[in-house]
Tab-separated table of C-alpha atoms in Angstrom:
chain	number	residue	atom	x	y	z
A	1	UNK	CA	69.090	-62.103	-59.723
A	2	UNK	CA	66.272	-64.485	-61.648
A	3	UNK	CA	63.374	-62.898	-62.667
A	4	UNK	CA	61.705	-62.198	-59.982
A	5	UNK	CA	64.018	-60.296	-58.607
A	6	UNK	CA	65.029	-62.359	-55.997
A	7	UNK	CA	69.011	-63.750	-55.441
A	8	UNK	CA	69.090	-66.814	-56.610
A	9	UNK	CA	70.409	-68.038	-53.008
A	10	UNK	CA	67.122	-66.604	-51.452
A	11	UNK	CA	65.384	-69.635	-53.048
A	12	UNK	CA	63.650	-71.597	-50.504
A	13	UNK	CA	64.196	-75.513	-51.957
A	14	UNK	CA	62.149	-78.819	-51.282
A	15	UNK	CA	64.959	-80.642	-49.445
A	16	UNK	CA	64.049	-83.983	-50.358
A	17	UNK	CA	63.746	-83.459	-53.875
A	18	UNK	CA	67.126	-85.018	-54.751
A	19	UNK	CA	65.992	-88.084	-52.536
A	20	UNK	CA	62.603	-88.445	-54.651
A	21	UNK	CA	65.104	-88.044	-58.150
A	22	UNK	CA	67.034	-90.864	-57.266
A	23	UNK	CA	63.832	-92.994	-56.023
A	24	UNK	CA	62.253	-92.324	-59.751
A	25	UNK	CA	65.565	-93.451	-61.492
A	26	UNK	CA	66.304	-96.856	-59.511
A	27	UNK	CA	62.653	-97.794	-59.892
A	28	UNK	CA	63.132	-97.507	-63.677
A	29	UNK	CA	66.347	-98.979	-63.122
A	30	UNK	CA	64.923	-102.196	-61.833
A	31	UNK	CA	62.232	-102.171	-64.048
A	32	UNK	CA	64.538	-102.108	-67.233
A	33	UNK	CA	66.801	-104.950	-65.534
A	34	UNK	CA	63.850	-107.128	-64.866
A	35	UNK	CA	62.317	-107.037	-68.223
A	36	UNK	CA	65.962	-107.842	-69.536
A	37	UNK	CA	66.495	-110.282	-67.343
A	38	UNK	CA	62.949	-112.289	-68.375
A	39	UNK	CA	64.136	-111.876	-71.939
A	40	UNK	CA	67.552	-113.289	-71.327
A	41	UNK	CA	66.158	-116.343	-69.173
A	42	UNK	CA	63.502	-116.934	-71.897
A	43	UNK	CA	65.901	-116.721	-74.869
A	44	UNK	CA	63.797	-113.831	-76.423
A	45	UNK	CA	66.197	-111.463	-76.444
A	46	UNK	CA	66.546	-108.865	-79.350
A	47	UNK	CA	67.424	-105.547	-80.295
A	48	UNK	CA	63.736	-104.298	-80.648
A	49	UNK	CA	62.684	-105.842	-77.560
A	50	UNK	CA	65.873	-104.017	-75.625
A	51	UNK	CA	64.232	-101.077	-77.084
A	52	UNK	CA	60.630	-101.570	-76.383
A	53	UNK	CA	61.832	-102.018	-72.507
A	54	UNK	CA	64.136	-99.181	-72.439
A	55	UNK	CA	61.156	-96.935	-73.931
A	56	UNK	CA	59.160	-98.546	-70.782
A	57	UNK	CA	61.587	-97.850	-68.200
A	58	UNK	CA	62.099	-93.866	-69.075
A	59	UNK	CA	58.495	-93.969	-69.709
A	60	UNK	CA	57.961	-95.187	-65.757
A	61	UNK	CA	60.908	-92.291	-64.879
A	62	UNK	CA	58.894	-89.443	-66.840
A	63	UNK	CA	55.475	-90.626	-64.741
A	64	UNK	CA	57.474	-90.661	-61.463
A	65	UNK	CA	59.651	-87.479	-62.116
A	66	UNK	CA	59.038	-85.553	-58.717
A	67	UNK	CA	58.118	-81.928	-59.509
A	68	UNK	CA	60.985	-79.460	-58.180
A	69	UNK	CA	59.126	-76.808	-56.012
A	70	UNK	CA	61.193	-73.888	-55.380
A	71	UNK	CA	59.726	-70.602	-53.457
A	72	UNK	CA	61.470	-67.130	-52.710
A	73	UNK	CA	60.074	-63.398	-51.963
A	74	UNK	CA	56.164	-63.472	-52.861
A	75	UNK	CA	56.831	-66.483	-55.981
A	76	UNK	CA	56.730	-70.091	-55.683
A	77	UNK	CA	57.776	-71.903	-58.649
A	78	UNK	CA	57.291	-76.444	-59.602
A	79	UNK	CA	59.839	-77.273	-62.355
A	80	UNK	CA	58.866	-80.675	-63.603
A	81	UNK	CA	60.513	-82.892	-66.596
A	82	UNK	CA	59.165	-79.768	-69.212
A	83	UNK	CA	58.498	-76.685	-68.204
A	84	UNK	CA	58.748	-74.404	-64.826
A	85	UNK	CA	55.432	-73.470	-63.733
A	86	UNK	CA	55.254	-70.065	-61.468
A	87	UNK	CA	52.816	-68.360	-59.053
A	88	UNK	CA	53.122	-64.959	-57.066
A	89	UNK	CA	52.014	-65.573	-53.961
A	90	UNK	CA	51.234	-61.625	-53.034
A	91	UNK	CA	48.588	-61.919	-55.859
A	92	UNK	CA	47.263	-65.193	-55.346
A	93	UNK	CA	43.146	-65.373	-55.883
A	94	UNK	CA	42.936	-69.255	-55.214
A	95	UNK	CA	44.322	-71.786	-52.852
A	96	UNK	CA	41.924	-75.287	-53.333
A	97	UNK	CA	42.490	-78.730	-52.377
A	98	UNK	CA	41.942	-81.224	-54.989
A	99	UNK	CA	41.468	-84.116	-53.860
A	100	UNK	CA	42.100	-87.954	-55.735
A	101	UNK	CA	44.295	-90.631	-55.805
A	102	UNK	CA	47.035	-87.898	-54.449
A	103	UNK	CA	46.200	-84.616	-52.762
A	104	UNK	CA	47.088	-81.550	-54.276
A	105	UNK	CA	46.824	-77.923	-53.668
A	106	UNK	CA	46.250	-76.024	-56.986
A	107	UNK	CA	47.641	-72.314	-56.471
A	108	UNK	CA	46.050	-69.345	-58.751
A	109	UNK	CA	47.492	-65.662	-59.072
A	110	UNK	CA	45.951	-62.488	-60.481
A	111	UNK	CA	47.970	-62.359	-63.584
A	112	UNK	CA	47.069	-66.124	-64.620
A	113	UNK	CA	49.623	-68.397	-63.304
A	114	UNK	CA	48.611	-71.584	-61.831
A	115	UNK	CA	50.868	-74.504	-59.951
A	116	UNK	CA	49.699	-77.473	-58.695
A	117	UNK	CA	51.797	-78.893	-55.982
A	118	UNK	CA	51.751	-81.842	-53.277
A	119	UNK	CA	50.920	-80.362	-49.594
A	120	UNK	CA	53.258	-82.739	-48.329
A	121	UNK	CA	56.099	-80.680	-49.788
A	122	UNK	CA	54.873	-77.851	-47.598
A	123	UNK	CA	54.457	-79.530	-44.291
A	124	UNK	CA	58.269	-81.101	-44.973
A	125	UNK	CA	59.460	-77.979	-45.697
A	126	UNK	CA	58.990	-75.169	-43.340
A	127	UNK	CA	61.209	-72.622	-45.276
A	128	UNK	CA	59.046	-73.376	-48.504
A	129	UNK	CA	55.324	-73.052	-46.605
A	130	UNK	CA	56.603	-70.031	-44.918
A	131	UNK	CA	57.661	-68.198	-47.971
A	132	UNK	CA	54.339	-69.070	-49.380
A	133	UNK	CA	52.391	-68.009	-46.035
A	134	UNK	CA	53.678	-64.526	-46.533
A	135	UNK	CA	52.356	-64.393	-49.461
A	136	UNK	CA	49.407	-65.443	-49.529
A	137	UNK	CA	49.083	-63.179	-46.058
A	138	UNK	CA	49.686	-59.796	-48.367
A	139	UNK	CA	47.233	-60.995	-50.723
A	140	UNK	CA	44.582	-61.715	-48.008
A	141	UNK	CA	45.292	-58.620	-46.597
A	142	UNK	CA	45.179	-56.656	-49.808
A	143	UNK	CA	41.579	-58.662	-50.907
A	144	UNK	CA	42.835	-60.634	-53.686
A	145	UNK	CA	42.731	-63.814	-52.249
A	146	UNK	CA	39.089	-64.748	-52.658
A	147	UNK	CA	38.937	-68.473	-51.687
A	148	UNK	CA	41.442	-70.557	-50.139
A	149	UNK	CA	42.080	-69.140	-46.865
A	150	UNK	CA	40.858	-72.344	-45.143
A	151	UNK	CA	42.773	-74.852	-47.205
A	152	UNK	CA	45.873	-72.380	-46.054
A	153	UNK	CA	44.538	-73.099	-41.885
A	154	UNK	CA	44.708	-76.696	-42.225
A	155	UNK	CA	47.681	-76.951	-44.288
A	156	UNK	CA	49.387	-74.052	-41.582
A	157	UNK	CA	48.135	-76.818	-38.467
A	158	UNK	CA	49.791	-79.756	-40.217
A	159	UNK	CA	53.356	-77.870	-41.001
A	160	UNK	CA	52.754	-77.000	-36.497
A	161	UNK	CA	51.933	-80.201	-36.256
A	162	UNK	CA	55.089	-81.755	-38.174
A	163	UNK	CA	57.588	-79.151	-36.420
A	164	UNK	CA	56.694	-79.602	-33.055
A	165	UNK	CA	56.687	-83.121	-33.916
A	166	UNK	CA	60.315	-82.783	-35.151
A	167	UNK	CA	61.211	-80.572	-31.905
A	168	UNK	CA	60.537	-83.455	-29.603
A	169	UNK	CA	62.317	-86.179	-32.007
A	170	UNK	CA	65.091	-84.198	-31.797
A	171	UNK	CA	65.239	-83.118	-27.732
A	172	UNK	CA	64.611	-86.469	-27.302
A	173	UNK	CA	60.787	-85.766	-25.612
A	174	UNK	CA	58.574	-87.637	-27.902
């Protein structure tokens, strides 16, 4: 049991996490053996500079670190390079879209926990969206959710949207 309760194995996982890990470490990779590479060609090679690009390349890893989003009975949890960050999802008082250079859906529970997550995750994830759909259904239900309920709809049409989508890719009818 983790702290919420839950068995461990009743942890709904984002699939492609691992996928997004190893994207983040070859890009750093690459980085680190270009930079070497100029400094080798150039003759400008040293100990200091080997360390100034090695400081570069886990500085690009840390920036591209995909957050680990994890969900189970009325939780969902994002465990970046730091710190776990955790939400219940049958007390949830805010769902909003923020939106930028990246879209993100910033989740807000009764007792003051807030996660920040990509909606993508969701709509690739149908195990993940529905745990938090259940969720955020008690706390709709029970009045807590105050605002949020149509960020919810169109993120709910998208995860349709990508299923059926992956029904006919697979039965061969798209």
């Amino acid at each position: 049991m983790d702290g919420s309760g839950e068995a461990a194995g009743e942890a709904a996982n984002d699939v492609e996490w691992r996928r997004e890990l190893r994207v983040s470490v070859r890009c750093a990779a690459v980085l680190l053996v270009l930079l070497l590479l100029v400094d080798w060609g150039s003759g400008q090679l040293a100990p200091w500079r080997c360390a100034l690009w090695l400081f570069l390349a886990g500085l690009l890893f840390a920036l591209l670190y995909p957050a680990r989003v994890s969900a189970g009975g009325n939780w969902l949890a994002s465990r970046g390079p730091v710190r776990e960050r955790r939400v219940r999802t049958d007390l949830l008082v805010s769902v909003r879209c923020l939106d930028g250079v990246s879209q993100r859906l910033l989740l807000r529970d009764a007792l003051g926990g807030r996660v920040e997550i990509d909606p993508d995750v969701l709509v690739r994830n149908p195990c993940l969206w529905s745990c938090l759909e259940e969720g955020a259904r008690k706390a709709e239900a029970d009045g807590s959710l105050l605002c949020g309920a149509t960020a919810l709809r169109r993120i709910a049409v998208r995860v349709e949207r990508e299923t059926a989508h992956a029904v006919f890719r697979v039965s061969g009818l798209e």
